[in-house]
Amino acid sequence: MIRSLLAGLLAFSVAGTIATPAIADDEPAPKTIGLALGSGGAAGLAHIRMIEVFEELEVRPAAIAGTSIGAIIGALYAAGMDADGMRDLFKEFGGSALDPFSNDDGLDIGLTDLLEIDFDDGSVLDPDGFFELVGEHIDARDFADLDIPLKVVATNYWDGETVVLEEGDLFEALKASMAVPGLFAPVKRNGKLLIDGGTSNPLPWDQVDDHDIVVAIDVTGSRNPDEDESPDLADLLFKTFEIMQQSLIAQAKRANPPDIYIKPELSGIRLLYFDRVDEILDQAESGAGDLRDNLKRALEQ
């Protein structure tokens, strides 16, 4: 009797095992996203609105590549800071003495207001105060501390070649990537003299193009003759740098376009208008809508 019962239970167990459907080995893996955040000075605060889109859709990029302000926003995101935290950080920076271009009267401060600053190191501005502020908000100091892999793009002054930084001192890499010639001092690293990555690769989606969906955010802005018919010296210098970057991006798009390319309609934003966070994010709203629609569509395909 007992022997028959055991035999029946064993047969039932084997039958149940055979009848249980196995998980399909060929089920597609979730799509990975490579996010490229471009150079553009204060207009790059628009990247924060794009980060909000990722948060709204509850997706995260598998890797990030950034140039200049794009590298800074990318580093904050990779370090675990959310979009609200970024917004608060730049509001604190834009309203402080650390930003020599912010003022209570809403007056434009031109390049000539900074000429009394020492030029001995090849710059007129020192970014250390900003990075001290950043250091109060994130724990990461090394690339190894980041939650998301990050590539920071700079340019070697000596040969003009793009230099991709992805290990070692994080803040040093960011200083190199944002070293706009004439404003911030170049950074010596590994035998190279590094300047702003926007001079060679202002929107580095080629550094994350090994992912299923490549997203590139272009914040180089636009110029409108109806708004500013007579640009001053600062505008001519900085906007010419912007034109150069737009040309590089257009050339890269023709050769190897990203899956999703977003360019928010940004105008009237000078290079160092970091005291206009809300205005910049408002201008980025239409671009955020485009990103949301395109990203949802790409993830559903």
Coordinates of C-alpha atoms in Angstrom, one line a residue:
M1 CA 0.0 0.0 0.0
I2 CA 2.7 2.5 1.1
R3 CA 4.9 1.4 -1.8
S4 CA 2.0 2.1 -4.3
L5 CA 1.4 5.5 -2.7
L6 CA 5.0 6.5 -3.0
A7 CA 5.1 5.3 -6.6
G8 CA 2.0 7.4 -7.4
L9 CA 3.5 10.5 -5.8
L10 CA 6.8 10.1 -7.7
A11 CA 4.9 9.7 -11.0
F12 CA 2.8 12.8 -10.2
S13 CA 6.0 14.8 -9.3
V14 CA 7.7 13.8 -12.6
A15 CA 4.6 14.5 -14.6
G16 CA 4.2 18.0 -12.9
T17 CA 7.8 18.8 -13.7
I18 CA 7.5 17.9 -17.3
A19 CA 4.2 19.8 -17.6
T20 CA 5.6 23.0 -16.1
P21 CA 6.5 25.4 -19.0
A22 CA 10.1 26.5 -19.0
I23 CA 11.1 30.1 -19.4
A24 CA 12.0 30.8 -23.0
D25 CA 15.7 31.2 -23.5
D26 CA 15.1 33.4 -26.5
E27 CA 13.1 36.1 -24.7
P28 CA 14.6 39.4 -25.8
A29 CA 16.6 41.3 -23.2
P30 CA 15.6 44.9 -22.3
K31 CA 16.9 47.5 -24.7
T32 CA 19.9 49.4 -23.5
I33 CA 20.2 53.2 -23.9
G34 CA 23.3 55.2 -24.5
L35 CA 22.9 58.9 -23.7
A36 CA 25.1 61.7 -25.1
L37 CA 24.9 65.1 -23.5
G38 CA 26.4 68.0 -25.5
S39 CA 28.3 71.1 -25.0
G40 CA 26.6 74.5 -24.8
G41 CA 27.5 76.5 -21.7
A42 CA 24.5 77.6 -19.6
A43 CA 22.1 76.4 -22.4
G44 CA 23.2 72.9 -21.3
L45 CA 21.0 73.3 -18.2
A46 CA 18.3 72.1 -20.7
H47 CA 19.9 68.7 -20.1
I48 CA 18.2 68.7 -16.7
R49 CA 14.8 68.7 -18.4
M50 CA 15.8 65.7 -20.5
I51 CA 16.9 63.8 -17.4
E52 CA 13.4 64.5 -16.0
V53 CA 12.0 62.6 -19.1
F54 CA 14.1 59.6 -18.2
E55 CA 12.7 59.8 -14.7
E56 CA 9.1 60.1 -15.9
L57 CA 9.5 57.1 -18.1
E58 CA 11.3 55.2 -15.3
V59 CA 14.2 54.2 -17.5
R60 CA 17.9 54.8 -17.0
P61 CA 20.7 54.9 -19.6
A62 CA 23.2 52.1 -19.5
A63 CA 26.0 54.5 -20.3
I64 CA 26.5 58.3 -20.6
A65 CA 29.0 60.4 -22.6
G66 CA 29.2 64.1 -22.1
T67 CA 31.2 67.1 -23.3
S68 CA 31.6 70.3 -21.2
I69 CA 28.3 71.1 -19.4
G70 CA 27.0 67.8 -20.8
A71 CA 29.8 66.1 -18.9
I72 CA 28.9 67.9 -15.7
I73 CA 25.2 67.1 -15.9
G74 CA 26.1 63.5 -16.9
A75 CA 28.4 63.2 -13.9
L76 CA 25.7 64.5 -11.5
Y77 CA 23.2 62.0 -13.0
A78 CA 25.7 59.1 -12.9
A79 CA 26.5 60.0 -9.3
G80 CA 22.9 59.5 -8.3
M81 CA 21.6 63.1 -8.3
D82 CA 18.0 63.4 -9.7
A83 CA 16.8 66.3 -11.9
D84 CA 15.3 68.2 -8.9
G85 CA 18.7 68.1 -7.2
M86 CA 20.4 69.4 -10.3
R87 CA 17.9 72.2 -10.6
D88 CA 18.5 73.2 -6.9
L89 CA 22.3 73.0 -7.3
F90 CA 22.4 75.4 -10.3
K91 CA 19.9 77.8 -8.6
E92 CA 22.3 77.9 -5.7
F93 CA 25.3 78.4 -8.0
G94 CA 23.5 81.0 -10.2
G95 CA 22.5 83.1 -7.2
S96 CA 25.9 83.1 -5.5
A97 CA 29.1 85.0 -5.8
L98 CA 30.6 81.9 -7.4
D99 CA 29.0 83.0 -10.7
P100 CA 30.5 86.4 -11.7
F101 CA 27.9 86.7 -14.5
S102 CA 24.8 86.8 -12.3
N103 CA 23.5 90.1 -11.0
D104 CA 20.4 91.5 -9.3
D105 CA 19.8 94.2 -12.0
G106 CA 19.4 91.8 -14.9
L107 CA 22.2 93.6 -16.7
D108 CA 24.5 91.8 -19.1
I109 CA 28.0 91.5 -17.9
G110 CA 30.5 91.4 -20.8
L111 CA 33.9 90.0 -21.2
T112 CA 35.6 93.3 -20.5
D113 CA 34.3 93.2 -16.9
L114 CA 36.6 90.2 -16.3
L115 CA 39.8 91.6 -17.8
E116 CA 41.3 92.5 -14.4
I117 CA 41.5 88.9 -13.5
D118 CA 45.0 87.3 -13.8
F119 CA 45.7 85.7 -17.2
D120 CA 48.9 83.9 -16.1
D121 CA 47.3 80.4 -16.2
G122 CA 45.6 81.0 -19.6
S123 CA 42.2 81.8 -18.1
V124 CA 40.0 84.5 -16.7
L125 CA 37.8 82.3 -14.5
D126 CA 38.6 79.7 -11.8
P127 CA 36.1 76.8 -11.6
D128 CA 37.3 75.5 -8.2
G129 CA 34.5 77.4 -6.3
F130 CA 31.9 75.6 -8.5
F131 CA 33.4 72.2 -7.9
E132 CA 33.6 72.8 -4.1
L133 CA 29.8 73.4 -4.3
V134 CA 29.3 70.3 -6.4
G135 CA 31.4 68.3 -3.8
E136 CA 28.9 69.3 -1.1
H137 CA 26.1 67.6 -3.1
I138 CA 27.6 64.4 -4.4
D139 CA 30.0 61.8 -2.8
A140 CA 31.7 60.7 -6.1
R141 CA 35.2 61.9 -6.6
D142 CA 36.4 59.2 -8.9
F143 CA 34.9 57.6 -12.0
A144 CA 34.7 54.3 -10.0
D145 CA 32.3 55.9 -7.6
L146 CA 29.6 56.5 -10.2
D147 CA 26.4 54.4 -10.5
I148 CA 26.4 54.7 -14.4
P149 CA 29.4 54.4 -16.6
L150 CA 30.5 57.8 -17.8
K151 CA 32.8 59.0 -20.6
V152 CA 34.0 62.6 -20.4
V153 CA 35.2 64.2 -23.6
A154 CA 38.1 66.7 -23.8
T155 CA 40.5 67.8 -26.5
N156 CA 44.3 67.6 -26.5
Y157 CA 45.5 71.1 -27.3
W158 CA 48.7 69.9 -28.9
D159 CA 47.2 67.8 -31.7
G160 CA 43.5 68.6 -31.6
E161 CA 42.5 65.0 -31.0
T162 CA 39.5 64.0 -28.9
V163 CA 40.5 62.6 -25.5
V164 CA 38.0 60.3 -23.7
L165 CA 38.4 60.2 -19.9
E166 CA 36.7 57.4 -18.0
E167 CA 38.8 56.6 -15.0
G168 CA 40.6 58.4 -12.2
D169 CA 39.9 61.8 -10.8
L170 CA 36.3 62.8 -11.8
F171 CA 36.5 66.5 -11.1
E172 CA 39.8 66.9 -12.9
A173 CA 38.3 65.3 -16.0
L174 CA 35.2 67.6 -15.8
K175 CA 37.5 70.7 -15.5
A176 CA 39.3 69.5 -18.6
S177 CA 36.1 69.0 -20.6
M178 CA 34.8 72.5 -19.7
A179 CA 38.1 74.3 -20.3
V180 CA 36.7 76.8 -22.8
P181 CA 39.8 78.5 -24.3
G182 CA 40.3 81.9 -22.8
L183 CA 37.9 81.4 -20.0
F184 CA 39.1 78.4 -18.0
A185 CA 42.6 77.1 -17.7
P186 CA 43.6 74.0 -19.6
V187 CA 44.3 70.8 -17.6
K188 CA 47.5 68.9 -17.7
R189 CA 46.8 65.1 -17.6
N190 CA 48.8 62.1 -18.7
G191 CA 51.2 64.2 -20.7
K192 CA 48.4 66.1 -22.5
L193 CA 47.2 69.6 -22.3
L194 CA 43.4 69.3 -22.3
I195 CA 40.9 71.9 -23.3
D196 CA 37.1 72.0 -23.8
G197 CA 35.8 68.9 -25.6
G198 CA 33.5 71.0 -27.7
T199 CA 36.4 72.0 -29.9
S200 CA 36.7 68.4 -31.2
N201 CA 33.5 66.4 -30.3
P202 CA 30.7 68.6 -28.9
L203 CA 28.1 65.9 -28.9
P204 CA 29.8 62.5 -28.4
W205 CA 27.1 59.9 -29.2
D206 CA 29.9 57.9 -31.0
Q207 CA 31.1 57.0 -27.5
V208 CA 27.8 55.2 -26.6
D209 CA 26.8 53.9 -30.0
D210 CA 27.3 50.3 -28.9
H211 CA 23.9 50.4 -27.2
D212 CA 20.4 49.5 -28.7
I213 CA 19.1 53.1 -28.5
V214 CA 21.5 56.0 -28.9
V215 CA 20.1 59.3 -27.7
A216 CA 21.9 62.6 -28.4
I217 CA 20.9 66.0 -26.9
D218 CA 22.2 69.0 -28.7
V219 CA 22.1 72.3 -26.7
T220 CA 24.1 74.5 -29.0
G221 CA 21.2 76.9 -29.3
S222 CA 20.4 79.4 -32.1
R223 CA 21.0 83.0 -33.1
N224 CA 18.2 85.3 -34.0
P225 CA 18.9 88.6 -35.7
D226 CA 15.5 90.0 -34.5
E227 CA 16.6 89.6 -30.9
D228 CA 20.2 90.7 -31.2
E229 CA 21.2 92.6 -34.3
S230 CA 24.4 94.0 -32.9
P231 CA 26.3 91.3 -30.9
D232 CA 29.0 92.6 -28.6
L233 CA 32.5 91.3 -28.2
A234 CA 31.5 88.5 -25.8
D235 CA 28.7 87.3 -28.1
L236 CA 30.9 87.3 -31.2
L237 CA 33.5 85.2 -29.4
F238 CA 31.2 82.7 -27.7
K239 CA 28.7 82.4 -30.6
T240 CA 31.4 81.8 -33.1
F241 CA 32.5 78.9 -30.9
E242 CA 28.9 77.7 -31.0
I243 CA 28.8 77.9 -34.8
M244 CA 32.0 75.8 -34.9
Q245 CA 30.3 73.1 -32.7
Q246 CA 27.2 73.1 -34.8
S247 CA 29.3 72.4 -37.9
L248 CA 31.0 69.5 -36.2
I249 CA 27.7 68.0 -35.0
A250 CA 26.2 68.3 -38.5
Q251 CA 29.2 66.5 -40.0
A252 CA 28.9 63.7 -37.4
K253 CA 25.2 63.4 -38.1
R254 CA 25.8 62.9 -41.8
A255 CA 28.4 60.2 -41.1
N256 CA 26.7 58.3 -38.3
P257 CA 23.4 59.7 -37.0
P258 CA 22.1 58.7 -33.5
D259 CA 18.8 56.9 -33.2
I260 CA 17.2 59.9 -31.4
Y261 CA 18.5 63.4 -31.9
I262 CA 16.9 66.2 -29.8
K263 CA 17.7 69.9 -30.2
P264 CA 15.6 72.1 -27.9
E265 CA 14.8 75.5 -29.2
L266 CA 17.1 77.6 -27.1
S267 CA 17.7 81.3 -27.8
G268 CA 19.0 84.4 -26.0
I269 CA 21.1 82.3 -23.6
R270 CA 24.7 83.4 -23.3
L271 CA 27.5 81.0 -22.4
L272 CA 27.5 81.8 -18.6
Y273 CA 23.8 82.6 -17.9
F274 CA 23.7 80.1 -15.1
D275 CA 21.4 82.4 -13.1
R276 CA 18.5 81.7 -15.6
V277 CA 17.7 78.1 -14.7
D278 CA 14.0 78.3 -14.9
E279 CA 14.0 80.2 -18.2
I280 CA 16.3 77.7 -19.8
L281 CA 14.2 74.7 -18.6
D282 CA 11.1 76.4 -19.9
Q283 CA 12.6 76.8 -23.3
A284 CA 13.6 73.1 -23.2
E285 CA 10.0 71.9 -22.8
S286 CA 9.2 71.2 -26.4
G287 CA 12.5 69.2 -26.8
A288 CA 11.5 67.2 -23.7
G289 CA 8.2 66.3 -25.3
D290 CA 10.0 65.2 -28.5
L291 CA 12.4 63.1 -26.4
R292 CA 9.5 61.5 -24.5
D293 CA 7.6 60.5 -27.6
N294 CA 10.7 59.2 -29.5
L295 CA 12.0 57.3 -26.5
K296 CA 8.7 55.6 -25.8
R297 CA 8.4 54.6 -29.4
A298 CA 11.9 53.2 -29.5
L299 CA 11.5 51.2 -26.3
E300 CA 8.2 49.7 -27.6
Q301 CA 9.6 48.5 -31.0

